[in-house]
Tab-separated table of C-alpha atoms in Angstrom:
chain	number	residue	atom	x	y	z
A	1	MET	CA	-7.831	59.751	0.525
A	2	ILE	CA	-6.604	61.542	3.667
A	3	THR	CA	-7.562	58.515	5.774
A	4	LYS	CA	-5.635	56.166	3.468
A	5	GLN	CA	-2.566	58.431	3.625
A	6	HIS	CA	-2.819	58.532	7.430
A	7	ASP	CA	-3.071	54.730	7.580
A	8	ALA	CA	-0.033	54.369	5.319
A	9	ASP	CA	1.975	56.796	7.456
A	10	ALA	CA	0.982	55.022	10.656
A	11	TYR	CA	1.881	51.648	9.184
A	12	GLY	CA	5.251	52.974	8.041
A	13	GLN	CA	5.959	54.202	11.563
A	14	GLU	CA	4.947	50.811	12.919
A	15	LEU	CA	7.369	49.048	10.554
A	16	ALA	CA	10.146	51.401	11.660
A	17	ARG	CA	9.506	50.569	15.323
A	18	ILE	CA	9.482	46.829	14.609
A	19	SER	CA	12.743	47.147	12.661
A	20	HIS	CA	14.282	49.059	15.570
A	21	HIS	CA	13.346	46.314	18.039
A	22	GLN	CA	14.752	43.657	15.715
A	23	HIS	CA	18.045	45.523	15.445
A	24	GLU	CA	18.248	45.988	19.204
A	25	ALA	CA	17.523	42.282	19.750
A	26	THR	CA	20.332	41.327	17.381
A	27	SER	CA	22.836	43.408	19.340
A	28	ALA	CA	21.553	42.101	22.681
A	29	ARG	CA	21.735	38.482	21.536
A	30	PHE	CA	25.308	38.960	20.390
A	31	THR	CA	26.205	40.394	23.830
A	32	VAL	CA	24.524	37.471	25.620
A	33	PHE	CA	26.435	34.931	23.527
A	34	GLN	CA	29.695	36.721	24.368
A	35	ALA	CA	28.892	36.654	28.090
A	36	LEU	CA	27.941	32.975	28.018
A	37	ALA	CA	31.126	32.102	26.156
A	38	ALA	CA	33.179	34.038	28.721
A	39	ALA	CA	31.468	32.017	31.475
A	40	GLY	CA	32.540	28.775	29.819
A	41	ILE	CA	29.120	27.862	28.392
A	42	GLY	CA	29.408	25.778	25.219
A	43	HIS	CA	27.779	26.758	21.934
A	44	GLU	CA	24.971	24.179	22.039
A	45	GLN	CA	24.002	25.050	25.604
A	46	ALA	CA	24.172	28.786	24.807
A	47	ASP	CA	21.854	28.259	21.827
A	48	ASP	CA	19.449	26.366	24.075
A	49	ILE	CA	19.481	29.105	26.748
A	50	VAL	CA	18.876	31.958	24.317
A	51	SER	CA	16.187	30.048	22.391
A	52	LYS	CA	14.304	29.378	25.620
A	53	LEU	CA	14.505	33.055	26.594
A	54	GLU	CA	13.155	34.112	23.196
A	55	ALA	CA	10.393	31.497	23.363
A	56	ALA	CA	9.461	32.773	26.841
A	57	ALA	CA	9.159	36.308	25.468
A	58	VAL	CA	6.705	35.081	22.839
A	59	ALA	CA	4.861	33.078	25.505
A	60	GLY	CA	4.547	36.280	27.527
A	61	ALA	CA	2.919	37.957	24.549
A	62	HIS	CA	0.571	34.946	24.318
A	63	THR	CA	-0.477	35.455	27.961
A	64	TRP	CA	-0.997	39.177	27.472
A	65	ILE	CA	-3.105	38.672	24.356
A	66	SER	CA	-5.147	35.871	25.962
A	67	LYS	CA	-6.133	38.120	28.845
A	68	SER	CA	-7.331	40.968	26.627
A	69	SER	CA	-11.045	41.650	26.381
A	70	ALA	CA	-13.407	43.625	24.217
A	71	PRO	CA	-14.152	47.228	25.212
A	72	HIS	CA	-16.702	47.523	28.005
A	73	GLY	CA	-20.232	47.726	26.760
A	74	SER	CA	-19.513	46.225	23.343
A	75	ASP	CA	-22.264	44.544	21.340
A	76	PRO	CA	-22.324	40.746	22.015
A	77	ARG	CA	-21.588	39.992	18.365
A	78	PHE	CA	-18.577	42.307	18.521
A	79	GLU	CA	-17.396	40.513	21.679
A	80	ASP	CA	-17.737	37.128	19.961
A	81	GLY	CA	-15.629	38.343	17.034
A	82	TRP	CA	-13.095	39.864	19.413
A	83	HIS	CA	-12.642	36.645	21.377
A	84	GLU	CA	-12.402	34.592	18.196
A	85	GLY	CA	-9.649	36.871	16.924
A	86	VAL	CA	-7.850	36.686	20.281
A	87	ARG	CA	-7.918	32.891	20.211
A	88	GLU	CA	-6.535	32.816	16.664
A	89	VAL	CA	-3.691	35.216	17.483
A	90	ALA	CA	-2.914	33.380	20.752
A	91	SER	CA	-2.731	30.040	18.948
A	92	TYR	CA	-0.388	31.513	16.365
A	93	LEU	CA	1.853	32.944	19.087
A	94	LEU	CA	1.979	29.544	20.771
A	95	ARG	CA	3.181	27.941	17.528
A	96	ILE	CA	5.856	30.628	17.234
A	97	ALA	CA	6.984	29.969	20.819
A	98	ASP	CA	7.198	26.228	20.153
A	99	THR	CA	9.272	26.824	17.011
A	100	THR	CA	11.494	29.435	18.617
A	101	ALA	CA	12.409	27.077	21.443
A	102	THR	CA	13.860	24.505	19.042
A	103	THR	CA	15.303	26.355	16.026
A	104	GLY	CA	18.174	28.438	17.388
A	105	HIS	CA	20.985	25.970	16.671
A	106	GLY	CA	24.257	27.324	15.335
A	107	ARG	CA	23.798	30.960	16.363
A	108	ALA	CA	26.293	30.912	19.254
A	109	ALA	CA	28.981	29.398	17.023
A	110	SER	CA	28.269	32.021	14.357
A	111	SER	CA	28.469	34.822	16.912
A	112	ALA	CA	31.864	33.520	18.011
A	113	MET	CA	32.998	33.447	14.372
A	114	LEU	CA	31.713	36.983	13.840
A	115	LEU	CA	33.559	38.206	16.946
A	116	ALA	CA	36.765	36.536	15.783
A	117	HIS	CA	36.367	38.160	12.373
A	118	VAL	CA	35.825	41.618	13.866
A	119	GLN	CA	38.827	41.285	16.175
A	120	GLN	CA	41.136	39.905	13.490
A	121	PRO	CA	43.892	42.406	12.627
A	122	VAL	CA	43.821	43.788	9.120
A	123	SER	CA	46.342	42.004	6.934
A	124	PRO	CA	48.380	43.952	4.405
A	125	ALA	CA	46.945	43.725	0.933
A	126	PRO	CA	48.706	41.071	-1.139
A	127	GLU	CA	50.572	42.170	-4.201
A	128	GLU	CA	48.507	41.885	-7.321
A	129	ALA	CA	49.579	39.218	-9.743
A	130	PRO	CA	50.322	40.230	-13.294
A	131	THR	CA	47.183	40.700	-15.361
A	132	ASP	CA	48.023	37.898	-17.767
A	133	GLU	CA	48.149	35.400	-14.864
A	134	GLN	CA	44.729	36.298	-13.453
A	135	ALA	CA	42.047	33.878	-14.593
A	136	PRO	CA	38.724	35.641	-15.187
A	137	ALA	CA	35.862	34.562	-12.943
A	138	PRO	CA	33.355	32.323	-14.735
A	139	PRO	CA	30.095	34.058	-15.665
A	140	LEU	CA	27.035	33.506	-13.488
A	141	GLU	CA	23.860	33.829	-15.525
A	142	ALA	CA	20.814	34.939	-13.557
A	143	LYS	CA	18.455	32.967	-15.816
A	144	ASP	CA	20.346	29.728	-15.118
A	145	VAL	CA	20.310	30.312	-11.363
A	146	LEU	CA	16.623	31.166	-11.466
A	147	ALA	CA	15.864	27.995	-13.443
A	148	ALA	CA	17.694	25.964	-10.789
A	149	ALA	CA	15.736	27.663	-7.976
A	150	GLU	CA	12.433	26.902	-9.715
A	151	ARG	CA	13.143	23.175	-9.327
A	152	PHE	CA	12.289	23.301	-5.609
A	153	PRO	CA	8.503	23.763	-5.312
A	154	TRP	CA	8.461	23.052	-1.553
A	155	ALA	CA	10.282	26.354	-1.015
A	156	LEU	CA	8.268	28.472	-3.471
A	157	ALA	CA	4.817	29.986	-3.599
A	158	ALA	CA	2.638	29.363	-6.625
A	159	PRO	CA	3.512	31.758	-9.491
A	160	ASP	CA	0.216	33.632	-9.182
A	161	GLU	CA	0.868	34.228	-5.456
A	162	ARG	CA	4.305	35.794	-5.860
A	163	HIS	CA	4.686	39.515	-5.355
A	164	TRP	CA	6.936	40.553	-8.216
A	165	PRO	CA	9.473	39.322	-10.803
A	166	ASP	CA	12.869	38.270	-9.512
A	167	GLY	CA	14.924	41.008	-11.190
A	168	GLU	CA	16.606	43.421	-8.799
A	169	PHE	CA	16.566	41.149	-5.736
A	170	LEU	CA	18.225	38.321	-7.633
A	171	ASP	CA	20.771	40.683	-9.167
A	172	VAL	CA	21.791	42.021	-5.755
A	173	ALA	CA	22.031	38.531	-4.252
A	174	LEU	CA	24.143	37.264	-7.151
A	175	SER	CA	26.433	40.277	-6.868
A	176	ALA	CA	27.352	38.939	-3.417
A	177	VAL	CA	28.626	35.670	-4.932
A	178	ARG	CA	32.397	35.975	-4.800
A	179	ALA	CA	34.501	35.210	-7.864
A	180	LYS	CA	35.943	32.058	-6.303
A	181	GLU	CA	32.394	30.763	-5.661
A	182	ARG	CA	30.943	31.304	-9.119
A	183	GLU	CA	32.196	28.049	-10.585
A	184	GLY	CA	29.759	25.404	-9.425
A	185	TYR	CA	27.466	27.952	-7.712
A	186	ILE	CA	24.276	26.334	-9.029
A	187	GLU	CA	25.334	23.026	-7.492
A	188	ARG	CA	26.069	24.865	-4.241
A	189	LEU	CA	22.595	26.425	-4.281
A	190	GLU	CA	20.915	23.094	-4.996
A	191	ALA	CA	22.757	21.433	-2.113
A	192	PHE	CA	21.800	24.296	0.214
A	193	VAL	CA	18.097	23.993	-0.619
A	194	LYS	CA	18.030	20.194	-0.319
A	195	GLN	CA	19.794	20.253	3.035
A	196	ARG	CA	17.283	22.755	4.427
A	197	ARG	CA	14.103	21.381	2.938
A	198	ALA	CA	12.233	21.084	6.263
A	199	ARG	CA	13.264	24.580	7.307
A	200	LEU	CA	12.223	26.060	3.963
A	201	GLU	CA	8.861	24.290	4.078
A	202	GLU	CA	8.251	25.723	7.543
A	203	LEU	CA	9.318	29.202	6.416
A	204	LEU	CA	6.866	29.120	3.516
A	205	ARG	CA	4.060	27.763	5.676
A	206	VAL	CA	4.451	30.221	8.552
A	207	TYR	CA	5.466	33.404	6.698
A	208	GLY	CA	4.592	32.809	3.034
A	209	PRO	CA	1.605	34.058	1.004
A	210	GLY	CA	-1.660	33.349	2.798
A	211	SER	CA	-0.095	33.361	6.267
A	212	MET	CA	-1.087	35.824	8.969
A	213	PRO	CA	2.244	37.743	8.883
A	214	ALA	CA	2.039	38.037	5.093
A	215	SER	CA	-1.499	39.385	5.338
A	216	GLN	CA	-0.089	42.357	7.260
A	217	GLY	CA	2.153	43.271	4.331
A	218	ARG	CA	5.362	41.806	5.764
A	219	TYR	CA	7.742	39.048	4.588
A	220	ALA	CA	7.033	39.736	0.922
A	221	LEU	CA	10.213	37.997	-0.281
A	222	ILE	CA	9.198	34.604	1.083
A	223	GLY	CA	8.089	32.263	-1.678
A	224	GLN	CA	10.115	34.009	-4.400
A	225	PRO	CA	12.696	31.884	-6.294
A	226	ALA	CA	15.291	34.636	-5.832
A	227	THR	CA	14.871	34.280	-2.081
A	228	LEU	CA	16.659	30.913	-2.168
A	229	VAL	CA	19.759	32.717	-3.418
A	230	ILE	CA	19.328	35.444	-0.783
A	231	LEU	CA	19.108	32.846	1.998
A	232	GLU	CA	22.131	30.962	0.713
A	233	ARG	CA	24.150	34.190	0.650
A	234	MET	CA	22.775	35.160	4.056
A	235	GLU	CA	24.379	32.076	5.570
A	236	THR	CA	27.485	31.875	3.372
A	237	HIS	CA	28.543	35.505	2.893
A	238	PRO	CA	26.299	37.698	5.114
A	239	PHE	CA	28.638	40.692	5.243
A	240	GLY	CA	28.865	40.912	1.485
A	241	LEU	CA	25.122	40.447	0.990
A	242	ARG	CA	24.172	43.206	3.399
A	243	ALA	CA	26.797	45.581	2.019
A	244	ARG	CA	25.492	45.074	-1.524
A	245	TRP	CA	21.868	45.293	-0.406
A	246	GLU	CA	22.333	48.557	1.481
A	247	LYS	CA	23.810	50.152	-1.642
A	248	GLU	CA	20.921	49.141	-3.902
A	249	LEU	CA	17.740	48.462	-1.895
A	250	GLU	CA	15.777	49.346	1.215
A	251	THR	CA	16.807	47.020	4.037
A	252	VAL	CA	13.354	46.364	5.550
A	253	LEU	CA	12.715	43.352	3.298
A	254	LEU	CA	16.099	41.849	4.131
A	255	ASP	CA	15.527	42.538	7.842
A	256	ASP	CA	12.174	40.746	7.678
A	257	LEU	CA	13.727	37.777	5.901
A	258	GLU	CA	16.528	37.562	8.476
A	259	PHE	CA	13.974	37.594	11.282
A	260	ALA	CA	11.806	34.897	9.716
A	261	TRP	CA	14.739	32.652	8.755
A	262	GLY	CA	16.512	33.052	12.074
A	263	PRO	CA	19.934	32.878	10.423
A	264	ARG	CA	23.147	31.956	12.173
A	265	THR	CA	24.398	35.505	11.987
A	266	ARG	CA	21.961	38.429	11.912
A	267	LEU	CA	23.664	41.540	10.658
A	268	SER	CA	20.793	44.007	11.007
A	269	ARG	CA	21.958	47.219	12.619
């Protein structure tokens, strides 16, 4: 029991360190995009530069792992297992490097938009219209949204592989749907999923149930129907999503999802 508790504590500390590095990387990437923009580098070229740097970092990890060896004096069978594990991890890192080098499009433009938003002066609040002239926002039923999400099997894990029901995560994501977006939101979600089919298939394959990252207890949201709503909000209204999430839930699952998706604007802090 003590050993299990120690393992859980050590793993929790490891997750905290990973989260810290992710947050620091987000801030550093934003600074790099600002510097490149100031130097006159266009968005597409900036995306290409940063993606190559990130891919090189993963490639460096591949080299480091590939050169590792079993402890001196290990049993030959242990050495065989060690080298087999090293080859598997190295191959996985190589696939990540290949993907990282080609999937960073749109992040420089989003960073510029974020900077413009932050620097925009606060406008005085408009006068509220009389109550009888305000049209109520149309209702957004979670069960209807969930039924729409279930129509996209290429983005979802099999029901028996999912981690939990879609209750609180879906509720938080839907709370970030602004009143003006509620009418026709299901159609918006369907269009989002169809447009990103290849990216969603890759996300499920690389990080979903049965993958190596998932076996370590990470990326638990991937494969859930509610996650399609979370991803749509992450790209459409990231500030609102994170603000709602931080009030209701631990952020580690959202941080993991942001990292795996590689969204246009990462808001982890």
